[in-house]
mmCIF file with all atom_site columns, C-alpha atoms in Angstrom:
data_model
loop_
_atom_site.group_PDB
_atom_site.id
_atom_site.type_symbol
_atom_site.label_atom_id
_atom_site.label_alt_id
_atom_site.label_comp_id
_atom_site.label_asym_id
_atom_site.label_entity_id
_atom_site.label_seq_id
_atom_site.pdbx_PDB_ins_code
_atom_site.Cartn_x
_atom_site.Cartn_y
_atom_site.Cartn_z
_atom_site.occupancy
_atom_site.B_iso_or_equiv
_atom_site.pdbx_formal_charge
_atom_site.auth_seq_id
_atom_site.auth_comp_id
_atom_site.auth_asym_id
_atom_site.auth_atom_id
_atom_site.pdbx_PDB_model_num
ATOM 1   C CA . UNK A 1 1   ? -8.842  -7.362  -9.641  1.00 51.00 ? 3   UNK A CA 1
ATOM 2   C CA . UNK A 1 2   ? -8.014  -7.388  -5.944  1.00 54.00 ? 4   UNK A CA 1
ATOM 3   C CA . UNK A 1 3   ? -7.490  -11.193 -5.781  1.00 82.00 ? 5   UNK A CA 1
ATOM 4   C CA . UNK A 1 4   ? -8.407  -11.208 -2.075  1.00 90.00 ? 6   UNK A CA 1
ATOM 5   C CA . UNK A 1 5   ? -11.749 -10.992 -0.302  1.00 92.00 ? 7   UNK A CA 1
ATOM 6   C CA . UNK A 1 6   ? -12.184 -9.553  3.172   1.00 95.00 ? 8   UNK A CA 1
ATOM 7   C CA . UNK A 1 7   ? -15.207 -8.500  5.239   1.00 96.00 ? 9   UNK A CA 1
ATOM 8   C CA . UNK A 1 8   ? -15.816 -4.773  5.050   1.00 94.00 ? 10  UNK A CA 1
ATOM 9   C CA . UNK A 1 9   ? -15.854 -4.291  8.799   1.00 96.00 ? 11  UNK A CA 1
ATOM 10  C CA . UNK A 1 10  ? -15.438 -6.021  12.140  1.00 97.00 ? 12  UNK A CA 1
ATOM 11  C CA . UNK A 1 11  ? -15.831 -4.950  15.729  1.00 97.00 ? 13  UNK A CA 1
ATOM 12  C CA . UNK A 1 12  ? -14.115 -6.014  18.910  1.00 97.00 ? 14  UNK A CA 1
ATOM 13  C CA . UNK A 1 13  ? -13.773 -5.012  22.537  1.00 97.00 ? 15  UNK A CA 1
ATOM 14  C CA . UNK A 1 14  ? -10.480 -4.014  24.118  1.00 97.00 ? 16  UNK A CA 1
ATOM 15  C CA . UNK A 1 15  ? -8.574  -7.000  25.456  1.00 96.00 ? 17  UNK A CA 1
ATOM 16  C CA . UNK A 1 16  ? -10.212 -9.521  23.171  1.00 97.00 ? 18  UNK A CA 1
ATOM 17  C CA . UNK A 1 17  ? -8.470  -11.574 20.508  1.00 97.00 ? 19  UNK A CA 1
ATOM 18  C CA . UNK A 1 18  ? -9.541  -10.656 16.990  1.00 97.00 ? 20  UNK A CA 1
ATOM 19  C CA . UNK A 1 19  ? -9.540  -12.975 13.990  1.00 98.00 ? 21  UNK A CA 1
ATOM 20  C CA . UNK A 1 20  ? -9.469  -11.131 10.654  1.00 98.00 ? 22  UNK A CA 1
ATOM 21  C CA . UNK A 1 21  ? -10.234 -13.474 7.729   1.00 97.00 ? 23  UNK A CA 1
ATOM 22  C CA . UNK A 1 22  ? -9.015  -13.218 4.146   1.00 96.00 ? 24  UNK A CA 1
ATOM 23  C CA . UNK A 1 23  ? -9.941  -15.382 1.190   1.00 95.00 ? 25  UNK A CA 1
ATOM 24  C CA . UNK A 1 24  ? -7.541  -15.810 -1.734  1.00 92.00 ? 26  UNK A CA 1
ATOM 25  C CA . UNK A 1 25  ? -8.958  -18.757 -3.622  1.00 91.00 ? 27  UNK A CA 1
ATOM 26  C CA . UNK A 1 26  ? -6.883  -18.225 -6.775  1.00 88.00 ? 28  UNK A CA 1
ATOM 27  C CA . UNK A 1 27  ? -3.517  -17.789 -5.093  1.00 88.00 ? 29  UNK A CA 1
ATOM 28  C CA . UNK A 1 28  ? -0.517  -19.112 -7.008  1.00 84.00 ? 30  UNK A CA 1
ATOM 29  C CA . UNK A 1 29  ? 2.124   -21.298 -5.491  1.00 82.00 ? 31  UNK A CA 1
ATOM 30  C CA . UNK A 1 30  ? 4.758   -18.579 -5.401  1.00 80.00 ? 32  UNK A CA 1
ATOM 31  C CA . UNK A 1 31  ? 2.576   -15.763 -4.104  1.00 84.00 ? 33  UNK A CA 1
ATOM 32  C CA . UNK A 1 32  ? 3.173   -14.457 -0.604  1.00 88.00 ? 34  UNK A CA 1
ATOM 33  C CA . UNK A 1 33  ? 0.359   -13.238 1.620   1.00 91.00 ? 35  UNK A CA 1
ATOM 34  C CA . UNK A 1 34  ? 0.970   -9.820  3.138   1.00 92.00 ? 36  UNK A CA 1
ATOM 35  C CA . UNK A 1 35  ? -0.974  -7.926  5.753   1.00 95.00 ? 37  UNK A CA 1
ATOM 36  C CA . UNK A 1 36  ? -0.829  -4.169  6.183   1.00 95.00 ? 38  UNK A CA 1
ATOM 37  C CA . UNK A 1 37  ? -2.841  -1.860  8.368   1.00 96.00 ? 39  UNK A CA 1
ATOM 38  C CA . UNK A 1 38  ? -3.775  1.752   7.804   1.00 94.00 ? 40  UNK A CA 1
ATOM 39  C CA . UNK A 1 39  ? -5.035  4.422   10.152  1.00 94.00 ? 41  UNK A CA 1
ATOM 40  C CA . UNK A 1 40  ? -6.610  7.667   8.920   1.00 87.00 ? 42  UNK A CA 1
ATOM 41  C CA . UNK A 1 41  ? -4.289  10.229  7.376   1.00 85.00 ? 43  UNK A CA 1
ATOM 42  C CA . UNK A 1 42  ? -1.394  7.773   7.182   1.00 90.00 ? 44  UNK A CA 1
ATOM 43  C CA . UNK A 1 43  ? -0.017  5.285   4.692   1.00 92.00 ? 45  UNK A CA 1
ATOM 44  C CA . UNK A 1 44  ? -0.322  1.545   5.204   1.00 93.00 ? 46  UNK A CA 1
ATOM 45  C CA . UNK A 1 45  ? 2.021   -0.054  7.710   1.00 94.00 ? 47  UNK A CA 1
ATOM 46  C CA . UNK A 1 46  ? 3.451   -3.548  7.365   1.00 93.00 ? 48  UNK A CA 1
ATOM 47  C CA . UNK A 1 47  ? 2.088   -6.084  9.831   1.00 95.00 ? 49  UNK A CA 1
ATOM 48  C CA . UNK A 1 48  ? 3.290   -9.499  8.706   1.00 95.00 ? 50  UNK A CA 1
ATOM 49  C CA . UNK A 1 49  ? 3.587   -11.874 5.779   1.00 92.00 ? 51  UNK A CA 1
ATOM 50  C CA . UNK A 1 50  ? 3.830   -15.565 5.019   1.00 92.00 ? 52  UNK A CA 1
ATOM 51  C CA . UNK A 1 51  ? 3.998   -18.164 2.276   1.00 90.00 ? 53  UNK A CA 1
ATOM 52  C CA . UNK A 1 52  ? 2.884   -21.528 3.677   1.00 91.00 ? 54  UNK A CA 1
ATOM 53  C CA . UNK A 1 53  ? 3.734   -21.761 7.353   1.00 92.00 ? 55  UNK A CA 1
ATOM 54  C CA . UNK A 1 54  ? 2.032   -19.845 10.114  1.00 94.00 ? 56  UNK A CA 1
ATOM 55  C CA . UNK A 1 55  ? 4.081   -16.877 11.256  1.00 94.00 ? 57  UNK A CA 1
ATOM 56  C CA . UNK A 1 56  ? 4.201   -14.744 14.348  1.00 94.00 ? 58  UNK A CA 1
ATOM 57  C CA . UNK A 1 57  ? 5.791   -11.479 15.342  1.00 93.00 ? 59  UNK A CA 1
ATOM 58  C CA . UNK A 1 58  ? 5.287   -8.805  17.955  1.00 91.00 ? 60  UNK A CA 1
ATOM 59  C CA . UNK A 1 59  ? 2.231   -7.455  16.195  1.00 91.00 ? 61  UNK A CA 1
ATOM 60  C CA . UNK A 1 60  ? 0.231   -10.474 15.125  1.00 95.00 ? 62  UNK A CA 1
ATOM 61  C CA . UNK A 1 61  ? -0.075  -14.167 14.333  1.00 97.00 ? 63  UNK A CA 1
ATOM 62  C CA . UNK A 1 62  ? -0.766  -15.188 10.746  1.00 97.00 ? 64  UNK A CA 1
ATOM 63  C CA . UNK A 1 63  ? -2.531  -18.487 10.239  1.00 97.00 ? 65  UNK A CA 1
ATOM 64  C CA . UNK A 1 64  ? -2.458  -19.844 6.685   1.00 97.00 ? 66  UNK A CA 1
ATOM 65  C CA . UNK A 1 65  ? -4.781  -22.639 5.624   1.00 96.00 ? 67  UNK A CA 1
ATOM 66  C CA . UNK A 1 66  ? -3.101  -25.825 4.432   1.00 95.00 ? 68  UNK A CA 1
ATOM 67  C CA . UNK A 1 67  ? -4.464  -25.291 0.896   1.00 94.00 ? 69  UNK A CA 1
ATOM 68  C CA . UNK A 1 68  ? -3.393  -21.606 1.081   1.00 94.00 ? 70  UNK A CA 1
ATOM 69  C CA . UNK A 1 69  ? -6.776  -20.446 -0.168  1.00 94.00 ? 71  UNK A CA 1
ATOM 70  C CA . UNK A 1 70  ? -7.430  -18.466 2.980   1.00 95.00 ? 72  UNK A CA 1
ATOM 71  C CA . UNK A 1 71  ? -5.587  -16.885 5.864   1.00 96.00 ? 73  UNK A CA 1
ATOM 72  C CA . UNK A 1 72  ? -6.441  -15.304 9.194   1.00 97.00 ? 74  UNK A CA 1
ATOM 73  C CA . UNK A 1 73  ? -4.654  -12.471 10.930  1.00 98.00 ? 75  UNK A CA 1
ATOM 74  C CA . UNK A 1 74  ? -4.957  -12.927 14.678  1.00 98.00 ? 76  UNK A CA 1
ATOM 75  C CA . UNK A 1 75  ? -4.498  -9.919  16.926  1.00 97.00 ? 77  UNK A CA 1
ATOM 76  C CA . UNK A 1 76  ? -4.219  -10.904 20.587  1.00 95.00 ? 78  UNK A CA 1
ATOM 77  C CA . UNK A 1 77  ? -5.495  -8.585  23.310  1.00 94.00 ? 79  UNK A CA 1
ATOM 78  C CA . UNK A 1 78  ? -6.439  -5.721  21.027  1.00 96.00 ? 80  UNK A CA 1
ATOM 79  C CA . UNK A 1 79  ? -6.191  -2.136  22.219  1.00 96.00 ? 81  UNK A CA 1
ATOM 80  C CA . UNK A 1 80  ? -7.653  1.085   20.852  1.00 96.00 ? 82  UNK A CA 1
ATOM 81  C CA . UNK A 1 81  ? -4.425  1.566   18.917  1.00 95.00 ? 83  UNK A CA 1
ATOM 82  C CA . UNK A 1 82  ? -5.250  -1.513  16.853  1.00 96.00 ? 84  UNK A CA 1
ATOM 83  C CA . UNK A 1 83  ? -8.273  0.184   15.325  1.00 97.00 ? 85  UNK A CA 1
ATOM 84  C CA . UNK A 1 84  ? -7.406  0.484   11.633  1.00 97.00 ? 86  UNK A CA 1
ATOM 85  C CA . UNK A 1 85  ? -8.170  -0.797  8.167   1.00 95.00 ? 87  UNK A CA 1
ATOM 86  C CA . UNK A 1 86  ? -6.415  -4.117  7.652   1.00 97.00 ? 88  UNK A CA 1
ATOM 87  C CA . UNK A 1 87  ? -5.396  -4.997  4.123   1.00 94.00 ? 89  UNK A CA 1
ATOM 88  C CA . UNK A 1 88  ? -4.718  -8.558  3.017   1.00 94.00 ? 90  UNK A CA 1
ATOM 89  C CA . UNK A 1 89  ? -2.783  -8.549  -0.243  1.00 90.00 ? 91  UNK A CA 1
ATOM 90  C CA . UNK A 1 90  ? -0.826  -10.898 -2.435  1.00 88.00 ? 92  UNK A CA 1
ATOM 91  C CA . UNK A 1 91  ? 2.583   -10.237 -3.853  1.00 81.00 ? 93  UNK A CA 1
ATOM 92  C CA . UNK A 1 92  ? 2.082   -10.871 -7.523  1.00 69.00 ? 94  UNK A CA 1
ATOM 93  C CA . UNK A 1 93  ? 4.469   -10.678 -10.425 1.00 58.00 ? 95  UNK A CA 1
ATOM 94  C CA . UNK A 1 94  ? 3.619   -8.754  -13.549 1.00 56.00 ? 96  UNK A CA 1
ATOM 95  C CA . UNK A 1 95  ? 4.617   -9.815  -17.052 1.00 50.00 ? 97  UNK A CA 1
ATOM 96  C CA . UNK A 1 96  ? 8.151   -8.521  -16.597 1.00 55.00 ? 98  UNK A CA 1
ATOM 97  C CA . UNK A 1 97  ? 8.645   -10.633 -13.512 1.00 54.00 ? 99  UNK A CA 1
ATOM 98  C CA . UNK A 1 98  ? 8.580   -7.653  -11.225 1.00 61.00 ? 100 UNK A CA 1
ATOM 99  C CA . UNK A 1 99  ? 6.250   -7.281  -8.321  1.00 68.00 ? 101 UNK A CA 1
ATOM 100 C CA . UNK A 1 100 ? 2.955   -5.463  -8.073  1.00 73.00 ? 102 UNK A CA 1
ATOM 101 C CA . UNK A 1 101 ? 0.927   -5.182  -4.917  1.00 78.00 ? 103 UNK A CA 1
ATOM 102 C CA . UNK A 1 102 ? -2.838  -5.008  -5.254  1.00 77.00 ? 104 UNK A CA 1
ATOM 103 C CA . UNK A 1 103 ? -4.710  -3.432  -2.355  1.00 81.00 ? 105 UNK A CA 1
ATOM 104 C CA . UNK A 1 104 ? -8.456  -3.870  -1.881  1.00 79.00 ? 106 UNK A CA 1
ATOM 105 C CA . UNK A 1 105 ? -10.729 -1.990  0.512   1.00 83.00 ? 107 UNK A CA 1
ATOM 106 C CA . UNK A 1 106 ? -9.597  -4.056  3.474   1.00 92.00 ? 108 UNK A CA 1
ATOM 107 C CA . UNK A 1 107 ? -11.406 -4.702  6.747   1.00 96.00 ? 109 UNK A CA 1
ATOM 108 C CA . UNK A 1 108 ? -12.160 -1.759  8.993   1.00 95.00 ? 110 UNK A CA 1
ATOM 109 C CA . UNK A 1 109 ? -11.595 -2.898  12.579  1.00 97.00 ? 111 UNK A CA 1
ATOM 110 C CA . UNK A 1 110 ? -13.392 -0.971  15.302  1.00 97.00 ? 112 UNK A CA 1
ATOM 111 C CA . UNK A 1 111 ? -12.213 -1.465  18.874  1.00 97.00 ? 113 UNK A CA 1
ATOM 112 C CA . UNK A 1 112 ? -14.651 -0.610  21.626  1.00 96.00 ? 114 UNK A CA 1
ATOM 113 C CA . UNK A 1 113 ? -13.268 0.492   25.016  1.00 94.00 ? 115 UNK A CA 1
ATOM 114 C CA . UNK B 2 1   ? 15.892  5.091   10.157  1.00 68.00 ? 6   UNK B CA 1
ATOM 115 C CA . UNK B 2 2   ? 13.771  3.703   7.297   1.00 79.00 ? 7   UNK B CA 1
ATOM 116 C CA . UNK B 2 3   ? 11.577  6.476   6.064   1.00 90.00 ? 8   UNK B CA 1
ATOM 117 C CA . UNK B 2 4   ? 9.576   7.539   3.040   1.00 96.00 ? 9   UNK B CA 1
ATOM 118 C CA . UNK B 2 5   ? 8.895   11.253  2.879   1.00 96.00 ? 10  UNK B CA 1
ATOM 119 C CA . UNK B 2 6   ? 6.244   12.878  0.749   1.00 97.00 ? 11  UNK B CA 1
ATOM 120 C CA . UNK B 2 7   ? 5.936   16.546  -0.099  1.00 97.00 ? 12  UNK B CA 1
ATOM 121 C CA . UNK B 2 8   ? 3.702   18.422  0.029   1.00 97.00 ? 13  UNK B CA 1
ATOM 122 C CA . UNK B 2 9   ? 1.294   16.823  2.487   1.00 96.00 ? 14  UNK B CA 1
ATOM 123 C CA . UNK B 2 10  ? -1.575  19.020  1.376   1.00 97.00 ? 15  UNK B CA 1
ATOM 124 C CA . UNK B 2 11  ? -2.074  20.805  -1.922  1.00 97.00 ? 16  UNK B CA 1
ATOM 125 C CA . UNK B 2 12  ? -4.910  22.764  -3.519  1.00 97.00 ? 17  UNK B CA 1
ATOM 126 C CA . UNK B 2 13  ? -4.811  23.449  -7.241  1.00 97.00 ? 18  UNK B CA 1
ATOM 127 C CA . UNK B 2 14  ? -7.170  24.773  -9.872  1.00 97.00 ? 19  UNK B CA 1
ATOM 128 C CA . UNK B 2 15  ? -8.227  22.646  -12.816 1.00 97.00 ? 20  UNK B CA 1
ATOM 129 C CA . UNK B 2 16  ? -5.660  22.891  -15.593 1.00 97.00 ? 21  UNK B CA 1
ATOM 130 C CA . UNK B 2 17  ? -2.719  23.680  -13.347 1.00 97.00 ? 22  UNK B CA 1
ATOM 131 C CA . UNK B 2 18  ? 0.317   21.440  -13.148 1.00 97.00 ? 23  UNK B CA 1
ATOM 132 C CA . UNK B 2 19  ? 1.009   19.399  -10.038 1.00 98.00 ? 24  UNK B CA 1
ATOM 133 C CA . UNK B 2 20  ? 4.255   17.960  -8.762  1.00 98.00 ? 25  UNK B CA 1
ATOM 134 C CA . UNK B 2 21  ? 4.220   15.447  -5.915  1.00 98.00 ? 26  UNK B CA 1
ATOM 135 C CA . UNK B 2 22  ? 7.585   14.411  -4.592  1.00 98.00 ? 27  UNK B CA 1
ATOM 136 C CA . UNK B 2 23  ? 8.691   11.329  -2.739  1.00 98.00 ? 28  UNK B CA 1
ATOM 137 C CA . UNK B 2 24  ? 12.008  10.493  -1.143  1.00 97.00 ? 29  UNK B CA 1
ATOM 138 C CA . UNK B 2 25  ? 13.382  7.427   0.585   1.00 96.00 ? 30  UNK B CA 1
ATOM 139 C CA . UNK B 2 26  ? 16.565  6.900   2.537   1.00 92.00 ? 31  UNK B CA 1
ATOM 140 C CA . UNK B 2 27  ? 16.844  3.124   2.157   1.00 91.00 ? 32  UNK B CA 1
ATOM 141 C CA . UNK B 2 28  ? 18.349  2.837   -1.357  1.00 92.00 ? 33  UNK B CA 1
ATOM 142 C CA . UNK B 2 29  ? 15.396  0.712   -2.421  1.00 92.00 ? 34  UNK B CA 1
ATOM 143 C CA . UNK B 2 30  ? 15.310  0.063   -6.144  1.00 92.00 ? 35  UNK B CA 1
ATOM 144 C CA . UNK B 2 31  ? 11.559  -0.268  -6.560  1.00 92.00 ? 36  UNK B CA 1
ATOM 145 C CA . UNK B 2 32  ? 9.129   2.521   -5.774  1.00 94.00 ? 37  UNK B CA 1
ATOM 146 C CA . UNK B 2 33  ? 5.406   2.985   -6.313  1.00 95.00 ? 38  UNK B CA 1
ATOM 147 C CA . UNK B 2 34  ? 2.767   5.665   -6.612  1.00 96.00 ? 39  UNK B CA 1
ATOM 148 C CA . UNK B 2 35  ? -0.796  4.848   -5.519  1.00 95.00 ? 40  UNK B CA 1
ATOM 149 C CA . UNK B 2 36  ? -3.934  6.902   -5.128  1.00 96.00 ? 41  UNK B CA 1
ATOM 150 C CA . UNK B 2 37  ? -6.659  6.251   -2.594  1.00 94.00 ? 42  UNK B CA 1
ATOM 151 C CA . UNK B 2 38  ? -10.198 7.549   -2.786  1.00 93.00 ? 43  UNK B CA 1
ATOM 152 C CA . UNK B 2 39  ? -12.705 7.412   0.083   1.00 85.00 ? 44  UNK B CA 1
ATOM 153 C CA . UNK B 2 40  ? -14.005 3.914   0.705   1.00 77.00 ? 45  UNK B CA 1
ATOM 154 C CA . UNK B 2 41  ? -11.723 2.376   -1.879  1.00 80.00 ? 46  UNK B CA 1
ATOM 155 C CA . UNK B 2 42  ? -8.467  0.514   -1.823  1.00 84.00 ? 47  UNK B CA 1
ATOM 156 C CA . UNK B 2 43  ? -5.185  1.774   -3.190  1.00 89.00 ? 48  UNK B CA 1
ATOM 157 C CA . UNK B 2 44  ? -4.980  2.005   -6.940  1.00 91.00 ? 49  UNK B CA 1
ATOM 158 C CA . UNK B 2 45  ? -1.574  1.580   -8.552  1.00 91.00 ? 50  UNK B CA 1
ATOM 159 C CA . UNK B 2 46  ? -0.553  4.449   -10.839 1.00 95.00 ? 51  UNK B CA 1
ATOM 160 C CA . UNK B 2 47  ? 3.099   3.787   -11.654 1.00 95.00 ? 52  UNK B CA 1
ATOM 161 C CA . UNK B 2 48  ? 5.984   1.576   -10.616 1.00 93.00 ? 53  UNK B CA 1
ATOM 162 C CA . UNK B 2 49  ? 9.626   2.492   -10.880 1.00 94.00 ? 54  UNK B CA 1
ATOM 163 C CA . UNK B 2 50  ? 12.194  -0.303  -10.872 1.00 92.00 ? 55  UNK B CA 1
ATOM 164 C CA . UNK B 2 51  ? 15.176  2.041   -10.709 1.00 93.00 ? 56  UNK B CA 1
ATOM 165 C CA . UNK B 2 52  ? 16.447  5.286   -12.238 1.00 96.00 ? 57  UNK B CA 1
ATOM 166 C CA . UNK B 2 53  ? 14.694  5.940   -15.578 1.00 95.00 ? 58  UNK B CA 1
ATOM 167 C CA . UNK B 2 54  ? 13.003  2.517   -15.481 1.00 93.00 ? 59  UNK B CA 1
ATOM 168 C CA . UNK B 2 55  ? 9.295   3.100   -15.008 1.00 94.00 ? 60  UNK B CA 1
ATOM 169 C CA . UNK B 2 56  ? 6.203   1.077   -15.780 1.00 92.00 ? 61  UNK B CA 1
ATOM 170 C CA . UNK B 2 57  ? 2.514   1.949   -15.923 1.00 92.00 ? 62  UNK B CA 1
ATOM 171 C CA . UNK B 2 58  ? 0.269   0.602   -13.237 1.00 90.00 ? 63  UNK B CA 1
ATOM 172 C CA . UNK B 2 59  ? -3.484  0.175   -13.450 1.00 89.00 ? 64  UNK B CA 1
ATOM 173 C CA . UNK B 2 60  ? -4.490  3.822   -13.793 1.00 93.00 ? 65  UNK B CA 1
ATOM 174 C CA . UNK B 2 61  ? -1.643  5.767   -15.462 1.00 95.00 ? 66  UNK B CA 1
ATOM 175 C CA . UNK B 2 62  ? -3.813  8.029   -17.624 1.00 96.00 ? 67  UNK B CA 1
ATOM 176 C CA . UNK B 2 63  ? -3.319  11.675  -16.739 1.00 96.00 ? 68  UNK B CA 1
ATOM 177 C CA . UNK B 2 64  ? -0.124  11.025  -14.814 1.00 98.00 ? 69  UNK B CA 1
ATOM 178 C CA . UNK B 2 65  ? 3.547   10.759  -15.525 1.00 97.00 ? 70  UNK B CA 1
ATOM 179 C CA . UNK B 2 66  ? 6.535   10.049  -13.342 1.00 98.00 ? 71  UNK B CA 1
ATOM 180 C CA . UNK B 2 67  ? 10.188  10.914  -13.115 1.00 98.00 ? 72  UNK B CA 1
ATOM 181 C CA . UNK B 2 68  ? 12.997  9.067   -11.384 1.00 98.00 ? 73  UNK B CA 1
ATOM 182 C CA . UNK B 2 69  ? 16.417  10.614  -11.954 1.00 97.00 ? 74  UNK B CA 1
ATOM 183 C CA . UNK B 2 70  ? 17.911  9.494   -8.648  1.00 96.00 ? 75  UNK B CA 1
ATOM 184 C CA . UNK B 2 71  ? 17.228  6.235   -6.855  1.00 96.00 ? 76  UNK B CA 1
ATOM 185 C CA . UNK B 2 72  ? 16.084  8.030   -3.708  1.00 96.00 ? 77  UNK B CA 1
ATOM 186 C CA . UNK B 2 73  ? 13.572  10.330  -5.435  1.00 97.00 ? 78  UNK B CA 1
ATOM 187 C CA . UNK B 2 74  ? 10.387  9.474   -7.321  1.00 98.00 ? 79  UNK B CA 1
ATOM 188 C CA . UNK B 2 75  ? 8.094   12.222  -8.575  1.00 98.00 ? 80  UNK B CA 1
ATOM 189 C CA . UNK B 2 76  ? 4.487   12.098  -9.740  1.00 98.00 ? 81  UNK B CA 1
ATOM 190 C CA . UNK B 2 77  ? 3.455   14.772  -12.224 1.00 98.00 ? 82  UNK B CA 1
ATOM 191 C CA . UNK B 2 78  ? -0.021  15.811  -13.265 1.00 97.00 ? 83  UNK B CA 1
ATOM 192 C CA . UNK B 2 79  ? 0.010   17.949  -16.399 1.00 92.00 ? 84  UNK B CA 1
ATOM 193 C CA . UNK B 2 80  ? -3.183  19.980  -16.406 1.00 94.00 ? 85  UNK B CA 1
ATOM 194 C CA . UNK B 2 81  ? -4.889  18.593  -13.326 1.00 96.00 ? 86  UNK B CA 1
ATOM 195 C CA . UNK B 2 82  ? -8.516  17.524  -13.461 1.00 97.00 ? 87  UNK B CA 1
ATOM 196 C CA . UNK B 2 83  ? -11.116 17.582  -10.705 1.00 97.00 ? 88  UNK B CA 1
ATOM 197 C CA . UNK B 2 84  ? -11.356 13.774  -10.758 1.00 96.00 ? 89  UNK B CA 1
ATOM 198 C CA . UNK B 2 85  ? -7.703  13.633  -9.739  1.00 97.00 ? 90  UNK B CA 1
ATOM 199 C CA . UNK B 2 86  ? -8.643  14.932  -6.318  1.00 97.00 ? 91  UNK B CA 1
ATOM 200 C CA . UNK B 2 87  ? -7.395  12.173  -4.069  1.00 97.00 ? 92  UNK B CA 1
ATOM 201 C CA . UNK B 2 88  ? -4.817  11.107  -1.523  1.00 97.00 ? 93  UNK B CA 1
ATOM 202 C CA . UNK B 2 89  ? -1.600  9.958   -3.140  1.00 98.00 ? 94  UNK B CA 1
ATOM 203 C CA . UNK B 2 90  ? 0.759   7.504   -1.499  1.00 97.00 ? 95  UNK B CA 1
ATOM 204 C CA . UNK B 2 91  ? 4.325   6.754   -2.392  1.00 97.00 ? 96  UNK B CA 1
ATOM 205 C CA . UNK B 2 92  ? 5.979   3.507   -1.328  1.00 95.00 ? 97  UNK B CA 1
ATOM 206 C CA . UNK B 2 93  ? 9.351   1.857   -1.654  1.00 94.00 ? 98  UNK B CA 1
ATOM 207 C CA . UNK B 2 94  ? 9.998   -1.868  -1.582  1.00 91.00 ? 99  UNK B CA 1
ATOM 208 C CA . UNK B 2 95  ? 12.615  -3.638  0.431   1.00 87.00 ? 100 UNK B CA 1
ATOM 209 C CA . UNK B 2 96  ? 14.350  -6.682  -1.133  1.00 81.00 ? 101 UNK B CA 1
ATOM 210 C CA . UNK B 2 97  ? 12.337  -8.964  1.159   1.00 78.00 ? 102 UNK B CA 1
ATOM 211 C CA . UNK B 2 98  ? 9.141   -7.631  -0.399  1.00 80.00 ? 103 UNK B CA 1
ATOM 212 C CA . UNK B 2 99  ? 8.014   -5.382  2.431   1.00 86.00 ? 104 UNK B CA 1
ATOM 213 C CA . UNK B 2 100 ? 6.635   -2.006  1.399   1.00 91.00 ? 105 UNK B CA 1
ATOM 214 C CA . UNK B 2 101 ? 7.296   1.227   3.234   1.00 93.00 ? 106 UNK B CA 1
ATOM 215 C CA . UNK B 2 102 ? 4.727   3.956   2.678   1.00 95.00 ? 107 UNK B CA 1
ATOM 216 C CA . UNK B 2 103 ? 4.853   7.689   3.035   1.00 95.00 ? 108 UNK B CA 1
ATOM 217 C CA . UNK B 2 104 ? 2.226   9.603   4.963   1.00 94.00 ? 109 UNK B CA 1
ATOM 218 C CA . UNK B 2 105 ? 0.382   10.635  1.846   1.00 96.00 ? 110 UNK B CA 1
ATOM 219 C CA . UNK B 2 106 ? -0.246  13.818  -0.128  1.00 97.00 ? 111 UNK B CA 1
ATOM 220 C CA . UNK B 2 107 ? -3.795  15.082  -0.163  1.00 96.00 ? 112 UNK B CA 1
ATOM 221 C CA . UNK B 2 108 ? -4.520  16.829  -3.462  1.00 97.00 ? 113 UNK B CA 1
ATOM 222 C CA . UNK B 2 109 ? -7.637  18.882  -4.070  1.00 97.00 ? 114 UNK B CA 1
ATOM 223 C CA . UNK B 2 110 ? -8.313  20.079  -7.615  1.00 97.00 ? 115 UNK B CA 1
ATOM 224 C CA . UNK B 2 111 ? -10.933 22.829  -7.810  1.00 96.00 ? 116 UNK B CA 1
#
């Protein structure tokens, strides 16, 4: 039960801006949206997160729909180093009130020189 | 420097042998996780630890157990490893803000 839906793969050319979509139609009001990325032979790396408002940091811009049922991770001017699997996940609470993180397959981003 | 360290990075065992995967973090995070990742799949949650001696099963705990005697160390133990436990195992610790820090992974092959 991944709770998020992402395309399996996307492709972009160096220097372009990439929009990575994520659908989370059953998101609860207190669930945060997190994005991680993972390159081969390494663990996932935090990219950004948000609750309701759009957020931005040095790595990416996160756009969250007004109904919170979808979000888009925007990577400006991608480079070859941005090639990775991008995971969109929700921070959910289990029955004890503690926090599980459910990772799906993510979107594999290919960057063409 | 916030870091999660996993040992060993690579391990080959025969079916039926015991396996110990170790994870350490230097951030005093209370909550730690063990995941496994198989090719083409997402990360599957094995166990969560909320602090010393406070552990909870994840989605796929069968065949695994964990030990957390110090806050900075979280071990994953396979008693009598099986070939279907061949996988890459990731440890993570959680900051109070919710952000996860992952180790580099331990690739286990069970022959």
